[in-house]
XYZ file of C-alpha atoms in Angstrom:
637
model
C 253.487 -11.291 51.757
C 250.322 -12.414 53.550
C 249.882 -11.696 57.228
C 250.528 -14.601 59.587
C 247.739 -15.494 61.995
C 248.477 -15.549 65.731
C 249.089 -18.948 67.293
C 246.372 -20.260 69.594
C 247.935 -22.147 72.473
C 247.355 -23.940 75.746
C 249.551 -23.795 78.837
C 250.106 -26.937 80.919
C 251.867 -27.535 84.231
C 253.577 -30.922 84.055
C 255.448 -31.001 87.344
C 256.688 -28.879 90.229
C 259.691 -29.048 92.556
C 260.300 -27.311 95.880
C 263.946 -27.878 96.827
C 265.324 -27.016 100.220
C 266.087 -23.307 100.768
C 269.625 -22.298 99.906
C 271.830 -20.301 102.267
C 274.013 -17.969 100.240
C 277.060 -16.705 102.059
C 279.200 -13.914 100.742
C 282.851 -14.868 101.287
C 284.757 -12.639 103.663
C 288.153 -13.277 102.107
C 289.045 -10.839 99.385
C 291.844 -12.820 97.785
C 290.743 -15.430 95.227
C 291.558 -19.108 95.644
C 293.196 -19.797 92.278
C 294.833 -18.045 89.396
C 291.803 -18.147 87.098
C 289.697 -16.500 89.793
C 292.486 -13.984 90.367
C 292.254 -12.979 86.722
C 288.505 -12.533 87.056
C 289.012 -10.528 90.248
C 291.397 -8.243 88.390
C 289.244 -8.045 85.258
C 288.681 -4.311 85.657
C 292.267 -3.944 84.411
C 291.397 -5.858 81.229
C 288.828 -5.424 78.452
C 285.160 -5.120 79.272
C 284.076 -7.433 76.497
C 286.246 -10.441 75.893
C 284.820 -13.695 74.700
C 284.869 -15.412 78.095
C 283.488 -12.339 79.841
C 280.541 -12.334 77.452
C 279.870 -16.031 77.950
C 280.207 -15.654 81.732
C 277.732 -12.772 81.861
C 275.274 -14.785 79.779
C 275.639 -18.006 81.782
C 275.584 -16.541 85.269
C 272.229 -14.832 84.696
C 270.572 -18.113 83.755
C 268.875 -20.465 86.170
C 270.722 -23.413 87.686
C 268.589 -26.309 86.479
C 268.667 -27.731 82.946
C 266.337 -29.658 80.635
C 266.922 -31.614 77.425
C 264.377 -33.266 75.133
C 265.121 -36.470 73.255
C 263.473 -38.286 70.349
C 261.223 -35.335 69.447
C 259.976 -34.934 72.989
C 259.292 -38.569 73.882
C 261.731 -38.295 76.799
C 263.036 -35.403 78.846
C 266.052 -35.168 81.142
C 265.805 -32.748 84.060
C 269.076 -31.907 85.813
C 268.378 -30.478 89.269
C 270.922 -29.412 91.876
C 272.026 -32.979 92.596
C 269.603 -35.306 90.772
C 269.205 -36.371 87.150
C 265.583 -37.259 86.368
C 264.295 -38.950 83.218
C 260.596 -38.541 82.390
C 258.506 -39.699 79.434
C 255.816 -38.045 77.346
C 253.580 -41.058 77.930
C 252.916 -39.770 81.451
C 252.905 -36.115 80.322
C 256.271 -35.734 82.106
C 254.400 -35.964 85.428
C 256.112 -39.075 86.811
C 259.770 -40.044 87.069
C 260.779 -43.000 84.895
C 264.360 -43.108 86.217
C 266.585 -41.021 88.437
C 270.078 -40.933 89.874
C 272.117 -38.734 92.170
C 274.855 -36.492 90.804
C 277.391 -34.333 92.591
C 276.495 -30.768 93.452
C 278.246 -28.329 91.161
C 279.951 -25.082 92.098
C 279.084 -23.783 88.612
C 275.568 -25.133 87.967
C 274.763 -22.696 85.128
C 277.770 -24.002 83.176
C 276.489 -27.585 83.081
C 275.169 -29.176 79.897
C 272.669 -31.989 79.182
C 272.459 -33.632 75.733
C 270.630 -36.717 74.418
C 272.024 -38.961 71.702
C 269.774 -39.116 68.595
C 268.546 -42.629 69.493
C 268.210 -41.756 73.217
C 270.556 -44.586 74.188
C 272.794 -42.041 75.960
C 272.232 -38.883 77.934
C 275.452 -36.944 78.505
C 275.879 -34.569 81.435
C 278.786 -32.107 81.437
C 279.652 -30.559 84.787
C 280.981 -27.071 85.359
C 284.580 -28.260 85.691
C 284.488 -30.087 82.333
C 283.930 -33.694 83.436
C 281.352 -35.478 81.237
C 279.248 -38.404 82.510
C 277.217 -40.735 80.304
C 273.955 -42.359 81.449
C 271.424 -44.684 79.827
C 267.611 -44.557 79.872
C 267.554 -46.149 83.326
C 269.792 -43.329 84.636
C 272.655 -45.759 85.205
C 276.108 -44.201 84.988
C 277.900 -45.976 82.134
C 281.255 -44.173 82.152
C 282.879 -40.775 82.714
C 285.258 -38.723 80.588
C 287.698 -36.706 82.735
C 288.908 -33.242 81.891
C 292.075 -32.590 79.927
C 293.988 -30.565 82.497
C 297.764 -30.098 82.484
C 298.260 -27.854 85.475
C 301.744 -27.806 86.970
C 302.340 -29.764 90.131
C 299.357 -32.037 89.577
C 296.902 -29.440 90.876
C 293.272 -30.474 90.493
C 291.001 -28.403 88.262
C 287.988 -27.384 90.328
C 286.960 -24.185 88.532
C 285.154 -23.734 85.218
C 288.283 -23.133 83.145
C 287.507 -26.274 81.109
C 283.723 -25.885 81.000
C 282.035 -27.576 78.042
C 280.501 -25.408 75.321
C 278.655 -28.308 73.693
C 278.451 -32.089 73.361
C 277.792 -33.352 69.831
C 276.737 -36.910 68.909
C 277.754 -37.825 65.349
C 277.459 -40.989 63.253
C 280.690 -42.947 63.024
C 282.980 -41.715 60.250
C 284.182 -45.276 59.751
C 281.635 -48.027 60.355
C 282.490 -50.182 63.352
C 280.056 -52.500 65.134
C 282.003 -52.086 68.348
C 280.989 -48.452 68.801
C 277.630 -46.656 68.721
C 278.490 -42.981 68.264
C 281.298 -40.501 67.863
C 281.055 -37.767 70.492
C 282.689 -34.356 70.152
C 283.356 -32.487 73.396
C 284.134 -28.821 72.742
C 285.232 -26.537 75.575
C 285.153 -22.752 75.767
C 288.925 -22.538 75.600
C 288.738 -23.925 72.045
C 289.745 -27.536 72.700
C 287.914 -30.321 70.859
C 288.172 -33.990 71.792
C 286.522 -36.752 69.757
C 285.580 -40.030 71.472
C 284.068 -43.264 70.256
C 281.428 -44.398 72.757
C 279.564 -47.613 73.431
C 277.259 -48.739 76.219
C 279.352 -51.875 76.684
C 282.857 -50.781 75.657
C 282.917 -47.357 77.306
C 284.824 -44.655 75.442
C 288.014 -44.301 73.430
C 289.790 -41.067 72.485
C 289.927 -40.759 68.709
C 291.602 -37.379 68.072
C 291.951 -33.821 69.357
C 291.712 -30.423 67.711
C 291.886 -26.785 68.765
C 290.037 -23.679 67.579
C 292.294 -20.665 68.019
C 290.921 -17.837 70.120
C 288.361 -19.923 72.008
C 284.786 -20.977 71.338
C 281.672 -19.194 72.572
C 279.178 -21.557 70.901
C 279.207 -24.436 68.435
C 276.526 -26.193 66.372
C 276.613 -29.305 64.196
C 274.691 -29.582 60.927
C 274.182 -33.211 59.970
C 272.657 -32.129 56.650
C 275.858 -30.368 55.598
C 278.325 -32.420 57.689
C 279.718 -29.169 59.052
C 280.577 -27.595 62.390
C 279.604 -23.946 62.803
C 281.793 -22.244 65.395
C 281.282 -18.863 67.054
C 284.541 -17.355 68.229
C 286.145 -13.946 68.467
C 284.876 -11.469 65.832
C 287.485 -10.137 63.421
C 288.063 -6.543 64.417
C 289.280 -5.575 60.954
C 286.036 -6.687 59.298
C 283.691 -3.713 58.939
C 280.885 -5.439 57.021
C 278.027 -6.298 59.455
C 276.656 -8.865 56.992
C 279.893 -10.858 56.982
C 280.148 -13.935 59.218
C 283.640 -12.772 60.208
C 282.080 -9.658 61.737
C 280.116 -11.957 64.068
C 283.002 -14.383 64.588
C 281.247 -17.190 62.679
C 283.226 -19.846 60.827
C 282.277 -23.123 59.140
C 284.425 -26.268 59.436
C 283.964 -29.255 57.144
C 284.236 -32.626 58.873
C 286.880 -34.884 57.295
C 287.437 -38.603 57.693
C 291.216 -38.334 58.158
C 293.729 -35.956 59.653
C 293.353 -32.996 60.244
C 289.662 -34.063 60.648
C 288.353 -30.486 60.317
C 288.983 -27.953 57.588
C 287.946 -24.319 57.505
C 285.300 -23.949 54.833
C 285.425 -20.824 52.658
C 281.925 -20.463 51.278
C 282.498 -17.456 48.994
C 285.288 -15.608 47.177
C 284.601 -12.396 49.088
C 284.885 -14.210 52.395
C 288.148 -15.802 51.275
C 289.535 -12.358 50.425
C 288.509 -11.021 53.822
C 290.164 -13.938 55.618
C 293.337 -13.541 53.551
C 293.623 -9.857 54.396
C 292.837 -10.637 58.013
C 295.166 -13.601 58.394
C 297.808 -11.651 60.301
C 295.329 -9.921 62.579
C 295.388 -11.051 66.193
C 292.780 -10.385 68.819
C 294.595 -8.329 71.451
C 292.302 -7.409 74.360
C 293.798 -3.980 74.969
C 293.916 -3.083 71.267
C 290.846 -4.693 69.728
C 287.391 -3.295 70.027
C 285.845 -3.591 73.473
C 282.255 -3.644 72.189
C 282.210 -6.643 69.863
C 278.873 -8.486 69.631
C 280.034 -11.971 70.608
C 277.675 -14.844 69.810
C 276.787 -16.742 72.997
C 274.221 -19.272 71.697
C 273.456 -20.959 68.364
C 270.655 -23.307 67.255
C 270.185 -24.862 63.795
C 266.646 -25.099 62.377
C 265.034 -28.571 62.139
C 265.551 -28.740 58.362
C 269.155 -27.515 58.644
C 268.593 -24.480 56.425
C 269.092 -21.667 58.954
C 271.222 -20.822 61.976
C 269.743 -18.821 64.861
C 272.228 -16.809 66.957
C 272.019 -14.829 70.195
C 274.636 -12.127 70.763
C 275.936 -10.831 74.090
C 274.425 -7.417 73.312
C 270.905 -8.897 73.159
C 270.967 -8.937 69.379
C 269.335 -11.813 67.463
C 270.477 -12.887 63.998
C 269.462 -15.561 61.481
C 271.930 -16.939 58.916
C 271.204 -19.006 55.821
C 273.094 -22.298 55.615
C 275.388 -23.611 54.299
C 276.607 -20.286 52.862
C 276.531 -18.426 56.197
C 274.693 -15.588 54.515
C 273.042 -13.118 56.857
C 269.270 -13.233 56.412
C 268.110 -10.988 59.268
C 269.644 -9.143 62.180
C 267.723 -7.432 64.987
C 269.524 -5.300 67.559
C 267.779 -5.322 70.922
C 266.330 -1.830 70.466
C 264.261 -2.781 67.401
C 262.983 -6.156 68.626
C 259.182 -5.982 68.962
C 257.869 -5.897 72.556
C 261.303 -6.620 74.008
C 261.042 -4.134 76.892
C 257.619 -5.049 78.302
C 257.815 -5.576 82.066
C 256.786 -8.876 83.615
C 253.568 -8.436 85.654
C 254.570 -11.409 87.834
C 257.855 -9.832 88.944
C 258.488 -6.685 90.967
C 262.264 -6.546 90.659
C 263.998 -3.345 89.694
C 265.336 -2.968 86.193
C 268.851 -4.260 85.731
C 271.282 -4.413 82.865
C 270.473 -7.168 80.429
C 267.059 -8.091 81.856
C 265.417 -7.750 78.416
C 268.104 -9.779 76.626
C 267.279 -13.243 75.250
C 268.128 -15.935 77.811
C 267.383 -18.987 75.660
C 266.205 -19.651 72.102
C 265.006 -22.552 69.979
C 263.073 -23.233 66.784
C 259.281 -23.577 66.994
C 259.212 -24.663 63.341
C 261.389 -24.173 60.267
C 260.062 -20.612 59.934
C 259.386 -19.493 63.518
C 261.600 -19.136 66.586
C 261.130 -19.246 70.361
C 262.673 -16.488 72.467
C 262.887 -16.629 76.264
C 264.111 -13.437 77.926
C 265.730 -12.825 81.283
C 262.628 -10.910 82.433
C 260.497 -14.073 82.099
C 258.845 -13.416 78.715
C 258.517 -16.428 76.394
C 257.233 -15.736 72.882
C 257.104 -17.309 69.420
C 258.170 -14.998 66.594
C 258.529 -15.120 62.837
C 262.107 -15.569 61.646
C 261.462 -13.133 58.790
C 260.516 -10.023 60.785
C 260.470 -11.158 64.453
C 256.756 -10.322 64.620
C 255.187 -12.086 67.621
C 252.921 -14.962 66.594
C 252.338 -16.063 70.167
C 252.059 -13.188 72.598
C 254.505 -13.196 75.478
C 253.783 -15.818 78.122
C 254.962 -14.482 81.458
C 256.932 -17.034 83.444
C 259.058 -16.773 86.550
C 262.745 -16.049 86.128
C 264.710 -16.726 82.967
C 262.969 -19.834 81.649
C 264.836 -22.529 79.754
C 262.955 -23.639 76.638
C 263.112 -26.673 74.370
C 260.998 -27.384 71.302
C 259.692 -30.701 70.031
C 257.556 -31.919 67.146
C 253.920 -30.951 66.928
C 254.365 -27.191 67.342
C 254.935 -27.335 71.078
C 257.575 -26.364 73.601
C 258.608 -27.262 77.123
C 259.768 -24.563 79.533
C 261.416 -24.742 82.941
C 260.668 -21.712 85.106
C 262.092 -20.787 88.512
C 260.106 -18.771 91.028
C 262.558 -17.209 93.459
C 261.955 -15.513 96.798
C 264.289 -14.191 99.483
C 263.733 -14.177 103.211
C 265.612 -14.225 106.492
C 265.997 -17.355 108.610
C 264.423 -17.392 112.037
C 267.713 -17.277 113.875
C 271.375 -16.687 112.944
C 273.490 -19.749 112.446
C 276.376 -18.319 114.391
C 277.581 -15.099 115.903
C 279.899 -14.547 112.968
C 277.037 -14.308 110.500
C 274.825 -11.400 109.641
C 271.376 -11.836 108.113
C 270.578 -9.507 105.270
C 268.102 -9.309 102.455
C 269.408 -10.292 99.083
C 270.574 -7.591 96.759
C 271.868 -9.349 93.695
C 272.802 -6.168 91.920
C 274.818 -4.632 94.723
C 278.559 -5.027 94.464
C 281.303 -3.665 96.647
C 283.072 -0.671 95.216
C 286.794 -0.701 94.537
C 287.340 1.447 97.614
C 285.477 -1.005 99.840
C 287.342 -3.967 98.389
C 290.693 -2.303 99.020
C 289.646 -1.283 102.520
C 288.549 -4.806 103.420
C 291.755 -6.257 101.987
C 293.921 -3.944 104.112
C 291.838 -4.705 107.212
C 292.173 -8.441 106.599
C 295.958 -8.164 106.321
C 296.235 -5.989 109.446
C 293.962 -8.313 111.423
C 296.035 -11.324 110.383
C 299.234 -9.579 111.537
C 298.086 -7.784 114.715
C 295.017 -9.792 115.776
C 293.430 -6.511 116.891
C 289.628 -6.611 116.891
C 289.471 -3.126 115.380
C 290.741 -4.566 112.102
C 288.402 -7.571 112.159
C 286.632 -7.877 108.784
C 282.909 -7.479 108.388
C 280.825 -10.490 109.410
C 279.791 -12.817 106.656
C 276.425 -12.038 105.119
C 273.799 -14.763 104.899
C 270.936 -14.740 102.419
C 268.222 -17.408 102.340
C 266.805 -18.081 98.877
C 263.759 -20.280 98.285
C 263.036 -21.578 94.802
C 260.098 -23.313 93.148
C 260.747 -24.934 89.773
C 257.926 -25.778 87.365
C 258.014 -27.783 84.153
C 255.513 -26.195 81.777
C 254.227 -26.989 78.318
C 252.928 -24.641 75.627
C 251.172 -26.298 72.682
C 249.463 -24.850 69.628
C 245.829 -25.824 69.184
C 242.733 -25.231 67.048
C 239.954 -22.827 68.098
C 237.586 -25.770 68.659
C 240.035 -27.656 70.884
C 240.897 -24.571 72.898
C 237.208 -23.684 73.220
C 236.404 -27.133 74.631
C 239.354 -26.902 77.037
C 238.269 -23.514 78.330
C 234.763 -24.816 79.018
C 236.088 -27.948 80.710
C 238.442 -25.974 82.956
C 235.773 -23.419 83.885
C 237.290 -20.419 82.089
C 233.910 -19.307 80.778
C 234.793 -15.685 80.026
C 237.721 -16.752 77.839
C 235.510 -19.370 76.171
C 232.897 -16.729 75.314
C 235.634 -14.495 73.895
C 236.823 -17.378 71.687
C 233.258 -18.069 70.575
C 232.863 -14.437 69.585
C 236.211 -14.301 67.745
C 235.921 -17.602 65.857
C 232.112 -17.840 65.486
C 231.757 -20.863 67.763
C 228.602 -22.030 69.545
C 228.300 -19.949 72.721
C 225.357 -22.129 73.830
C 227.896 -24.724 74.975
C 229.252 -22.243 77.524
C 225.851 -21.329 78.968
C 224.744 -24.968 78.993
C 227.816 -25.961 81.000
C 227.281 -23.114 83.468
C 223.624 -24.108 83.841
C 224.600 -27.694 84.656
C 227.241 -26.634 87.181
C 224.944 -24.335 89.191
C 221.860 -25.139 91.306
C 218.497 -24.081 89.906
C 217.690 -20.545 91.025
C 216.346 -17.302 89.670
C 219.913 -16.084 89.215
C 220.939 -19.234 87.293
C 217.867 -18.997 85.057
C 218.551 -15.374 84.175
C 222.333 -15.694 83.731
C 222.595 -19.022 81.926
C 219.399 -20.784 80.843
C 217.768 -17.679 79.392
C 220.830 -17.057 77.176
C 220.692 -20.472 75.478
C 219.480 -19.956 71.922
C 218.330 -23.561 71.461
C 214.721 -23.279 72.638
C 213.964 -27.008 72.685
C 217.005 -27.768 74.877
C 216.027 -25.046 77.354
C 212.427 -26.297 77.553
C 213.537 -29.849 78.278
C 215.853 -28.563 80.997
C 212.805 -27.100 82.699
C 211.457 -30.662 83.054
C 214.665 -32.687 83.480
C 216.185 -30.622 86.290
C 214.073 -30.955 89.422
C 214.859 -28.059 91.775
C 215.615 -28.666 95.423
C 213.098 -26.109 96.678
C 209.500 -25.280 95.787
C 210.224 -21.573 95.113
C 212.902 -22.606 92.626
C 210.455 -25.039 91.018
C 207.947 -22.208 90.610
C 210.584 -20.001 88.971
C 211.610 -22.770 86.595
C 207.975 -23.514 85.716
C 207.291 -19.848 85.074
C 210.356 -19.590 82.817
C 209.449 -22.743 80.897
C 205.911 -21.639 80.246
C 207.011 -18.190 79.153
C 209.644 -19.742 76.925
C 207.219 -22.063 75.089
C 204.338 -19.708 74.541
C 204.406 -16.203 75.921
C 201.214 -15.303 74.091
C 199.180 -17.839 76.038
C 200.683 -16.844 79.409
C 199.758 -13.209 78.949
C 196.213 -13.738 77.644
C 193.499 -12.052 79.692
C 190.451 -14.308 79.176
C 190.432 -16.372 82.402
C 187.347 -18.367 83.597
C 185.970 -17.668 87.051
C 185.778 -21.186 88.474
C 187.324 -24.572 87.849
C 187.889 -27.935 89.558
C 191.386 -28.623 91.029
C 191.910 -32.193 89.840
C 194.373 -32.968 87.068
C 191.850 -35.238 85.311
C 189.466 -32.335 84.907
C 192.296 -29.985 83.877
C 193.219 -32.176 80.955
C 189.728 -31.809 79.511
C 189.520 -28.031 79.793
C 188.826 -26.352 76.486
C 190.390 -23.075 77.483
C 194.187 -23.493 77.793
C 194.734 -20.036 79.215
C 193.115 -20.747 82.561
C 194.809 -24.152 82.864
C 198.259 -22.749 82.173
C 197.882 -20.090 84.841
C 196.769 -22.767 87.287
C 200.078 -24.547 86.624
C 201.886 -21.451 87.857
C 199.557 -20.288 90.632
C 198.586 -23.625 92.200
C 202.038 -24.991 93.143
C 201.758 -28.377 94.940
C 203.334 -28.932 98.341
C 205.599 -31.770 97.175
C 208.365 -31.722 94.559
C 207.120 -34.825 92.653
C 203.710 -33.203 92.263
C 205.411 -29.992 91.142
C 207.313 -31.931 88.500
C 204.075 -33.514 87.197
C 202.423 -30.127 87.044
C 205.448 -28.652 85.280
C 205.373 -31.467 82.727
C 201.683 -31.016 82.101
C 201.941 -27.244 81.755
C 204.704 -27.435 79.186
C 202.885 -30.057 77.124
C 199.705 -28.060 77.357
C 201.233 -24.823 76.076
C 203.150 -26.168 73.137
C 202.998 -29.874 72.345
C 204.467 -29.296 68.917
C 207.778 -28.067 70.393
C 208.044 -30.770 73.028
C 207.250 -33.709 70.715
C 208.699 -32.366 67.464
C 212.064 -34.155 67.891
C 212.536 -37.815 67.096
C 214.049 -38.307 70.565
C 212.048 -37.174 73.575
C 214.452 -35.875 76.191
C 212.142 -36.376 79.138
C 209.396 -38.774 80.325
C 206.615 -38.637 82.875
């Protein structure tokens, strides 16, 4: 197998946002507000690694903003804290084509943004499970509420019904009234299928449920199949089996039951038959299962890329769900390199993949929680594009033309100038610090005693305030040729990198020195550093005439260099006459060039125009063949 060449790339900054600083306040009440939060608060009594715990740990370490590319990168949707922006590639994503205000979300990392294939819809799922549909003008077309059956009519405000994915599918039965069929799959395993139209709104078509919950789901249009990541089968001991990873394939049917579990091999069917009575019991099943938390299908639909909660990356061949490669975190190349832009202390999971996508049908993009973004081969995970260091855990999205878009978040913490109230305490942020069980119990008892006795001794600790400032940047990384990158480096003034490229790819380094010569005033330093290093002798000689220095000393230096460049033998000759007239008419008739050339250097006129004439004459005198050898004369008297 031949060695793959590294990818040459360019980094662009499309846009930048500086939202208002956020005041983070640690709640002083110990008791949770609802039953789902109570379960999370008591999670130390349950398993360490359940499906929802794994998804929660993965989501909560990601940044709050989201991006989604549509129509192979022609449009991009950027979901900020409370604004949905639509930008186009025509303006290099620098200007806003449309925007609208959305509600702030208590669970911003759990939101989802998806374009329809024809970009007629952009769907936004909020943390509580509500899905809103917008058009290209960012107009809200309709909303799909959550399917919540809580007793007593209680409103769902938590992320219990958060959406795992939104899938746009062609209509199973042709109908001019509707544009698309949309599948909304939630983490609790519920699937709802809607028919949607920009004019008719939406209509519920059917519902379905995946037992055990859903951590991730992907739709393959090529195979008309849903690939679902759920709870791994604890009884399966074969790491190459999809059941070991919790992967199942579901064929899409036109009629009830609409989805059928697809058994792609006899061995898999035997495993499922022997495992049919097995139930996932948190206290009995393994606590260290490698749940899949993200899945992406390759552009040609032949492979499935998976990210596991343990930091593992796996690639499966479709439609057979056959394991092609699997890389635990410890053997992933360059996974534990520290980000030079960040000074944070090491924390659990900081080297895990935060987001993935396909760069091409053979190569994948990996963004890690430590800010590293790299392009790797799907065969051996060898880096083809060395890690680009971004701020925070960047979200990435690929589009056609071997390019990607990344959203980075630069985060800083500081104290406000003055406390907001006497009941607040300003502290520096410590994201990794958590109260111990003893402190939680102590604060709970104090809260109860204070509520009963109203004695100040039992008053809980003051609320802690942390001020967090964020800067978001939309970046682009695009592959390029050595010639294109070389020209870009010269244009942007990165001359050292341009010279390195010229040396590596045998490009013309004269272009670098010529650009530096043009950008700097004529001086001895500029002549030595730039003009003297140009290998094209004719170009350098003409520069000695075309560029008139601003000072007479600089003109003398340039004249000296030009004369030495054209004919060093004449300049260093020793036969010099003893007397000669000073007029230029007499000089032109002198039979001995040596004396005349030295007069061009020694007798510098007092005006710059006269110096230019003398410079012109001296260069023509020393080597007319060089100056007039080209068909185009680059200078005139």
